[in-house]
Coordinates of C-alpha atoms in Angstrom, one line a residue:
Chain A
X1 CA -34.4 -130.5 53.2
X2 CA -32.1 -133.5 53.9
X3 CA -33.7 -136.9 53.5
X4 CA -34.4 -139.2 56.4
X5 CA -34.2 -142.3 54.5
X6 CA -33.8 -145.7 56.1
X7 CA -34.2 -147.3 52.7
X8 CA -31.7 -145.2 50.7
X9 CA -29.4 -147.5 48.8
X10 CA -27.0 -144.8 47.9
X11 CA -26.7 -142.5 50.9
X12 CA -25.1 -139.1 50.8
X13 CA -22.9 -138.7 53.7
X14 CA -21.0 -135.6 54.9
X15 CA -18.0 -136.1 57.3
X16 CA -17.0 -133.0 59.3
X17 CA -13.6 -133.0 61.1
X18 CA -10.8 -130.5 61.2
X19 CA -8.2 -133.3 61.2
X20 CA -7.2 -134.4 57.7
X21 CA -6.1 -137.8 58.9
X22 CA -9.3 -138.5 60.8
X23 CA -11.3 -137.4 57.7
X24 CA -9.3 -139.8 55.5
X25 CA -9.7 -142.6 58.0
X26 CA -13.4 -142.1 58.4
X27 CA -13.9 -141.7 54.6
X28 CA -12.1 -145.0 54.0
X29 CA -14.2 -146.8 56.5
X30 CA -17.5 -145.5 55.1
X31 CA -16.4 -146.0 51.5
X32 CA -15.8 -149.7 52.2
X33 CA -19.1 -150.1 54.0
X34 CA -21.2 -148.0 51.5
X35 CA -19.4 -148.3 48.2
X36 CA -22.1 -146.4 46.3
X37 CA -22.4 -143.6 48.8
X38 CA -21.7 -140.0 47.8
X39 CA -19.2 -138.9 50.4
X40 CA -18.4 -135.2 51.1
X41 CA -16.0 -133.7 53.6
X42 CA -15.9 -130.4 55.5
X43 CA -13.1 -129.1 57.8
X44 CA -15.0 -126.4 59.6
X45 CA -18.5 -125.4 60.7
X46 CA -19.2 -122.8 58.0
X47 CA -18.1 -125.3 55.3
X48 CA -20.3 -128.0 56.9
X49 CA -23.4 -125.8 56.9
X50 CA -22.9 -124.9 53.2
X51 CA -22.6 -128.5 52.2
X52 CA -25.6 -129.7 54.3
X53 CA -27.7 -127.1 52.4
X54 CA -26.3 -127.8 49.0
X55 CA -25.8 -131.6 49.1
X56 CA -28.7 -132.5 51.3
X57 CA -27.0 -135.5 53.0
X58 CA -28.8 -138.4 54.6
X59 CA -26.2 -138.5 57.3
X60 CA -23.6 -136.1 58.8
X61 CA -20.7 -137.6 60.8
X62 CA -19.4 -134.7 62.9
X63 CA -16.7 -134.1 65.5
X64 CA -17.5 -131.9 68.5
X65 CA -14.3 -129.8 68.5
X66 CA -14.5 -127.7 65.4
X67 CA -13.1 -124.4 64.0
X68 CA -15.7 -122.0 62.8
X69 CA -14.0 -121.0 59.6
X70 CA -10.6 -121.5 57.8
X71 CA -7.8 -120.6 60.1
X72 CA -9.8 -120.5 63.3
X73 CA -9.0 -122.7 66.4
X74 CA -11.1 -125.8 67.0
X75 CA -13.5 -125.3 69.9
X76 CA -16.2 -127.5 71.5
X77 CA -18.7 -124.6 71.7
X78 CA -18.4 -124.2 67.9
X79 CA -19.1 -127.9 67.3
X80 CA -22.1 -127.7 69.7
X81 CA -23.4 -124.6 67.9
X82 CA -23.0 -126.4 64.5
X83 CA -25.0 -129.4 65.8
X84 CA -27.7 -127.1 67.3
X85 CA -28.0 -125.2 64.0
X86 CA -28.2 -128.4 62.0
X87 CA -30.8 -129.9 64.2
X88 CA -32.9 -126.7 64.2
X89 CA -32.7 -126.2 60.5
X90 CA -33.0 -129.9 59.5
X91 CA -35.1 -131.7 62.1
X92 CA -35.0 -135.0 60.1
X93 CA -31.2 -135.0 59.5
X94 CA -29.5 -138.1 60.7
X95 CA -26.4 -137.4 62.7
X96 CA -23.5 -139.3 64.2
X97 CA -21.3 -137.4 66.6
X98 CA -17.8 -138.9 66.5
X99 CA -15.9 -137.6 69.4
X100 CA -13.5 -138.7 72.2
X101 CA -15.3 -136.6 74.8
X102 CA -19.0 -136.4 74.0
X103 CA -20.1 -135.5 77.5
X104 CA -20.4 -131.8 76.4
X105 CA -23.5 -132.8 74.4
X106 CA -25.4 -132.6 77.7
X107 CA -25.8 -128.9 76.9
X108 CA -27.8 -129.8 73.9
X109 CA -30.1 -132.3 75.6
X110 CA -33.4 -130.5 74.9
X111 CA -32.5 -130.1 71.2
X112 CA -31.3 -133.7 70.9
X113 CA -34.4 -134.9 72.7
X114 CA -36.8 -133.2 70.2
X115 CA -34.6 -134.0 67.1
X116 CA -36.6 -136.3 64.9
X117 CA -33.7 -137.7 62.8
X118 CA -31.4 -140.4 63.9
X119 CA -28.9 -139.3 66.4
X120 CA -26.0 -141.5 67.7
X121 CA -22.7 -140.9 69.4
X122 CA -19.6 -142.9 68.4
X123 CA -16.6 -142.5 70.7
X124 CA -13.5 -142.1 68.7
X125 CA -11.9 -144.9 70.5
X126 CA -14.5 -147.4 69.2
X127 CA -13.3 -150.1 66.8
X128 CA -14.5 -149.7 63.2
X129 CA -17.3 -152.3 63.5
X130 CA -18.8 -150.5 66.5
X131 CA -18.5 -147.1 64.8
X132 CA -20.3 -148.5 61.7
X133 CA -23.0 -149.9 63.9
X134 CA -23.7 -146.3 65.1
X135 CA -23.7 -145.1 61.5
X136 CA -26.2 -147.7 60.6
X137 CA -28.4 -146.9 63.6
X138 CA -28.4 -143.2 62.7
X139 CA -29.4 -144.0 59.1
X140 CA -32.3 -146.1 60.5
X141 CA -33.4 -143.1 62.6
X142 CA -32.3 -144.6 65.9
X143 CA -31.4 -142.5 68.9
X144 CA -28.4 -143.5 70.9
X145 CA -27.0 -141.2 73.6
X146 CA -24.3 -142.2 76.1
X147 CA -25.3 -143.0 79.6
X148 CA -23.1 -140.2 81.0
X149 CA -25.4 -137.7 79.3
X150 CA -28.4 -138.8 81.4
X151 CA -29.5 -138.4 85.0
X152 CA -31.0 -141.8 85.6
X153 CA -34.2 -142.8 83.7
X154 CA -35.6 -139.6 82.2
X155 CA -39.0 -140.1 80.6
X156 CA -41.2 -137.3 79.2
X157 CA -45.0 -137.4 79.8
X158 CA -45.7 -138.0 76.2
X159 CA -43.4 -141.0 76.1
X160 CA -45.2 -142.4 79.1
X161 CA -48.4 -141.9 77.3
X162 CA -47.1 -143.9 74.3
X163 CA -46.1 -146.7 76.6
X164 CA -49.5 -146.8 78.2
X165 CA -51.5 -146.7 74.9
X166 CA -49.3 -149.3 73.3
X167 CA -48.8 -151.8 76.1
X168 CA -51.8 -151.3 78.3
X169 CA -54.4 -150.5 75.7
X170 CA -52.7 -152.5 73.0
X171 CA -53.0 -149.8 70.3
X172 CA -51.0 -149.5 67.1
X173 CA -49.0 -146.4 66.2
X174 CA -51.7 -145.0 63.9
X175 CA -54.3 -145.1 66.6
X176 CA -51.9 -143.8 69.2
X177 CA -51.2 -140.9 66.9
X178 CA -54.9 -140.2 66.6
X179 CA -55.4 -140.4 70.4
X180 CA -52.5 -138.1 71.1
X181 CA -53.4 -135.8 68.3
X182 CA -50.0 -136.0 66.7
X183 CA -48.6 -137.3 63.4
X184 CA -47.8 -141.0 63.2
X185 CA -44.2 -140.0 62.4
X186 CA -44.1 -138.2 65.7
X187 CA -45.1 -141.4 67.5
X188 CA -42.3 -143.2 65.7
X189 CA -40.0 -140.4 66.9
X190 CA -41.2 -140.9 70.5
X191 CA -40.4 -144.6 70.2
X192 CA -36.8 -144.0 69.3
X193 CA -36.4 -141.7 72.3
X194 CA -38.2 -144.2 74.7
X195 CA -35.9 -146.9 73.4
X196 CA -32.8 -144.8 74.0
X197 CA -33.9 -144.0 77.5
X198 CA -34.5 -147.7 78.2
X199 CA -31.2 -148.8 76.4
X200 CA -33.1 -150.8 73.7
X201 CA -31.3 -150.7 70.4
X202 CA -31.5 -152.7 67.2
X203 CA -30.2 -156.2 67.7
X204 CA -30.3 -159.0 65.1
X205 CA -33.1 -161.5 65.8
X206 CA -34.7 -159.5 68.5
X207 CA -38.0 -157.6 68.3
X208 CA -37.3 -154.1 69.4
X209 CA -40.9 -153.3 70.4
X210 CA -41.1 -156.5 72.6
X211 CA -37.7 -155.6 74.2
X212 CA -39.1 -152.1 74.9
X213 CA -42.1 -153.6 76.7
X214 CA -40.0 -155.9 78.8
X215 CA -37.6 -153.1 79.8
X216 CA -40.5 -150.7 80.5
X217 CA -42.0 -153.3 82.9
X218 CA -38.6 -154.0 84.5
X219 CA -38.4 -150.3 85.2
X220 CA -41.9 -150.2 86.6
X221 CA -43.1 -147.7 83.9
X222 CA -46.1 -149.9 83.1
X223 CA -47.8 -152.6 85.2
Chain B
X1 CA 3.3 -113.4 100.3
X2 CA 6.2 -113.7 97.8
X3 CA 6.4 -117.4 98.3
X4 CA 2.7 -117.7 97.6
X5 CA 3.0 -115.7 94.4
X6 CA 6.1 -117.7 93.3
X7 CA 4.3 -121.0 93.8
X8 CA 1.1 -119.8 92.1
X9 CA 3.3 -118.7 89.1
X10 CA 5.0 -122.1 89.1
X11 CA 1.8 -124.0 89.1
X12 CA 0.3 -121.8 86.4
X13 CA 3.4 -122.5 84.2
X14 CA 3.2 -126.2 84.8
X15 CA -0.5 -126.6 84.1
X16 CA -0.1 -124.4 80.9
X17 CA 2.7 -126.6 79.7
X18 CA 0.8 -129.8 80.4
X19 CA -2.2 -128.3 78.6
X20 CA -0.1 -127.5 75.5
X21 CA 1.6 -130.9 75.5
X22 CA -1.9 -132.6 75.7
X23 CA -3.2 -130.5 72.9
X24 CA -0.1 -131.4 70.8
X25 CA -0.8 -135.1 71.3
X26 CA -4.5 -134.7 70.6
X27 CA -3.8 -132.7 67.4
X28 CA -0.9 -134.8 66.3
X29 CA 0.0 -138.3 67.4
X30 CA -3.6 -139.2 68.5
X31 CA -4.9 -138.3 65.0
X32 CA -2.1 -140.2 63.4
X33 CA -2.7 -143.3 65.5
X34 CA -6.4 -143.1 64.8
X35 CA -5.7 -142.9 61.0
X36 CA -3.2 -145.9 61.3
X37 CA -5.7 -147.9 63.3
X38 CA -8.5 -147.3 60.8
X39 CA -6.3 -148.0 57.8
X40 CA -5.4 -151.4 59.3
X41 CA -9.1 -152.2 60.1
X42 CA -10.1 -151.2 56.5
X43 CA -7.3 -153.4 55.0
X44 CA -8.3 -156.4 57.1
X45 CA -12.0 -156.0 56.3
X46 CA -11.4 -155.8 52.6
X47 CA -13.0 -158.8 50.8
X48 CA -9.6 -159.8 49.2
X49 CA -7.7 -159.5 52.5
X50 CA -6.0 -162.6 53.9
X51 CA -5.7 -161.7 57.5
X52 CA -3.1 -163.6 59.4
X53 CA -1.8 -163.6 63.0
X54 CA 0.7 -160.9 62.3
X55 CA -1.9 -158.5 60.9
X56 CA -4.1 -159.2 63.8
X57 CA -1.2 -158.4 66.2
X58 CA -0.5 -155.2 64.3
X59 CA -4.2 -154.2 64.6
X60 CA -4.2 -154.9 68.4
X61 CA -1.0 -152.9 68.7
X62 CA -2.4 -149.9 66.9
X63 CA -5.5 -150.0 69.1
X64 CA -3.4 -150.2 72.2
X65 CA -1.2 -147.4 71.0
X66 CA -4.2 -145.2 70.3
X67 CA -5.7 -145.9 73.8
X68 CA -2.4 -145.2 75.5
X69 CA -2.0 -141.8 73.7
X70 CA -5.5 -141.0 74.7
X71 CA -4.8 -141.8 78.3
X72 CA -1.6 -139.8 78.3
X73 CA -3.2 -136.7 76.9
X74 CA -6.0 -137.1 79.4
X75 CA -3.5 -137.3 82.2
X76 CA -1.7 -134.2 81.0
X77 CA -4.9 -132.2 80.7
X78 CA -8.0 -134.0 81.9
X79 CA -11.0 -133.8 79.6
X80 CA -13.4 -130.8 80.1
X81 CA -10.8 -129.0 82.3
X82 CA -10.8 -126.1 79.8
X83 CA -14.6 -126.2 79.6
X84 CA -16.7 -127.0 82.6
X85 CA -16.1 -127.9 86.3
X86 CA -19.1 -130.2 86.5
X87 CA -18.2 -132.2 83.4
X88 CA -14.6 -132.4 84.4
X89 CA -15.5 -133.7 87.9
X90 CA -18.0 -136.2 86.5
X91 CA -15.4 -137.6 84.1
X92 CA -12.7 -137.7 86.8
X93 CA -15.0 -139.6 89.1
X94 CA -16.1 -142.0 86.4
X95 CA -12.4 -142.9 85.7
X96 CA -11.8 -143.2 89.5
X97 CA -14.7 -145.6 89.8
X98 CA -13.4 -147.8 86.9
X99 CA -10.0 -147.9 88.7
X100 CA -11.4 -148.6 92.1
X101 CA -14.6 -150.6 91.6
X102 CA -14.6 -151.7 95.3
X103 CA -14.9 -148.2 96.6
X104 CA -18.3 -147.0 97.5
X105 CA -18.4 -143.4 96.1
X106 CA -21.3 -141.0 95.6
X107 CA -21.1 -137.7 93.7
X108 CA -23.5 -134.8 94.3
X109 CA -23.2 -132.0 91.7
X110 CA -25.4 -129.0 91.0
X111 CA -27.0 -128.6 87.6
X112 CA -25.1 -125.4 86.8
X113 CA -21.8 -124.0 87.9
X114 CA -20.1 -120.6 87.4
X115 CA -17.4 -120.3 84.8
X116 CA -14.0 -121.2 86.3
X117 CA -10.5 -120.8 84.9
X118 CA -8.7 -123.8 83.5
X119 CA -6.2 -123.5 86.3
X120 CA -8.8 -123.5 89.1
X121 CA -10.5 -126.6 87.6
X122 CA -7.1 -128.3 87.3
X123 CA -6.1 -127.5 90.9
X124 CA -9.5 -128.8 92.2
X125 CA -9.1 -132.0 90.3
X126 CA -5.5 -132.5 91.4
X127 CA -6.4 -131.8 95.0
X128 CA -9.3 -134.3 94.9
X129 CA -7.1 -136.9 93.2
X130 CA -4.4 -136.5 95.8
X131 CA -6.9 -136.6 98.7
X132 CA -8.4 -139.8 97.4
X133 CA -4.9 -141.4 96.8
X134 CA -3.8 -140.6 100.3
X135 CA -7.0 -141.9 101.8
X136 CA -6.9 -145.1 99.9
X137 CA -3.2 -145.7 100.7
X138 CA -4.1 -145.5 104.4
X139 CA -7.1 -147.7 104.2
X140 CA -6.1 -150.5 101.8
X141 CA -7.8 -153.3 103.6
X142 CA -11.1 -151.6 104.1
X143 CA -11.6 -148.6 101.9
X144 CA -13.8 -145.9 103.3
X145 CA -17.2 -144.8 101.9
X146 CA -16.7 -141.5 100.0
X147 CA -19.2 -138.8 99.4
X148 CA -18.2 -135.9 97.1
X149 CA -20.2 -132.8 96.6
X150 CA -19.7 -129.5 94.8
X151 CA -21.5 -126.6 96.3
X152 CA -21.9 -122.9 95.5
X153 CA -21.3 -120.8 98.6
X154 CA -22.1 -117.1 98.3
X155 CA -19.6 -116.2 95.6
X156 CA -17.2 -119.1 96.5
X157 CA -16.9 -122.6 95.2
X158 CA -16.7 -125.4 97.7
X159 CA -15.7 -129.1 97.2
X160 CA -16.8 -131.3 100.1
X161 CA -15.3 -134.7 100.5
X162 CA -16.6 -136.9 103.3
X163 CA -14.9 -140.2 104.3
X164 CA -16.8 -142.7 106.4
X165 CA -14.2 -144.8 107.9
X166 CA -15.2 -147.1 110.8
X167 CA -11.5 -148.0 111.4
X168 CA -10.8 -144.3 112.0
X169 CA -7.5 -144.6 110.2
X170 CA -7.8 -141.3 108.4
X171 CA -7.2 -138.9 111.3
X172 CA -5.6 -135.9 109.6
X173 CA -3.5 -135.3 112.8
X174 CA -1.6 -138.5 112.1
X175 CA -1.1 -138.2 108.4
X176 CA 1.4 -135.5 107.3
X177 CA 0.4 -135.7 103.6
X178 CA -3.0 -134.3 104.6
X179 CA -1.4 -131.3 106.1
X180 CA 0.8 -130.8 103.0
X181 CA -2.2 -131.1 100.7
X182 CA -4.2 -128.6 102.8
X183 CA -1.4 -126.1 102.7
X184 CA -0.8 -126.6 99.0
X185 CA -4.5 -126.0 98.2
X186 CA -4.6 -122.8 100.3
X187 CA -1.4 -121.4 98.6
X188 CA -2.3 -122.3 95.0
X189 CA -5.9 -121.1 95.1
X190 CA -5.6 -118.4 97.9
X191 CA -8.6 -120.3 99.3
X192 CA -9.5 -122.2 102.4
X193 CA -9.2 -125.8 103.4
X194 CA -10.4 -127.3 106.7
X195 CA -11.9 -130.6 108.0
X196 CA -14.4 -131.7 110.6
X197 CA -14.3 -135.0 112.4
X198 CA -17.4 -136.6 113.8
X199 CA -17.6 -140.2 115.0
X200 CA -16.4 -142.4 112.1
X201 CA -16.6 -139.6 109.5
X202 CA -14.1 -136.9 108.4
X203 CA -15.4 -134.2 106.1
X204 CA -13.0 -132.1 104.1
X205 CA -14.0 -128.6 102.8
X206 CA -12.0 -126.9 100.0
X207 CA -13.1 -123.4 99.2
X208 CA -12.0 -121.0 96.5
X209 CA -13.0 -117.8 94.9
X210 CA -13.7 -118.0 91.2
X211 CA -11.1 -116.2 89.2
X212 CA -13.6 -115.4 86.5
X213 CA -16.3 -114.1 88.7

């Protein structure tokens, strides 16, 4: 199973895109940022699945429009199916979707919502620095979905429970996990989803948990 | 009847051409400009790089070129037109809001929508765009409030656009472009188009039968 490391010093990264030039451009950017990384490339969905299984990457950077096999036409539904398969088979895999039109991801909302690995979306028109930020977030296990994928503030009951236990009862993750009868890792996964819903993302010098509490109060989710 | 078929054929050919041109840009120039842009960014970020003003200008130029190509391909074939009516409308309205931040605009879409042909989605988007353009041209000083809704209607699709215009400057009887648009929509989709006026509001209804149903 692919690793979910936030500590990995030499990450293994798979880049999936059917355009040779985009692949080369993305590889060059990642090579510069992660000089020790093991980088692999795939040009279609079938090749990508084989490489995820054999190379066990920490991170997959994937386009949405994708051919199924060699010689096939690129289609969004193939890219969506590839993502769905990867998230189902490897629930801890970190993923960056690099696409000009990521709105189609709305069809995978339930799968993305329950995916436990990092999941971020990097618009292809983002400058390199912004794209690398999304890569870094995904490697940290952060969730970042564009606003256009959401219908207002969408909170699951279990996320509301986490907010209550943490900020009203003042409990730590371990105790929250015991109270909710889930693994502590699941609580951490809930936090990333809550923070995405509240638009709280890693920011130098800021305490993410405190930011989350402030935003939750602003939205009236806790008193 | 022959005129209708001829115009539908003409529209079909033009939308297909636009689609292929957009795909050519997306598969070619857009990828090349992305690669060029990234190569410049990587060069400038290299520890040994000595960025100067000229490099910076080249970087900004490549970014602008990439954005312009993206916009051109999106104009030729709007995103999601070959995929999903709801996503295509959402995107179109988002762009419209960015271009006209002063216009009060609401969008009411169902969660699911029947499969539609690429051409139907394109015609609906073009019709909506023209309708909004005409309305805004007529009401430059005080843009109307606009409410857009997509509704399923027993086997038909319906786009409803309501303008609330206290100045009442959007009376379809006084604006010939509205009549042209209405007729063009009816011919191109073999559908129906009508409007209702009540006090300060005018509600347009565009109805079509799904070609894929």
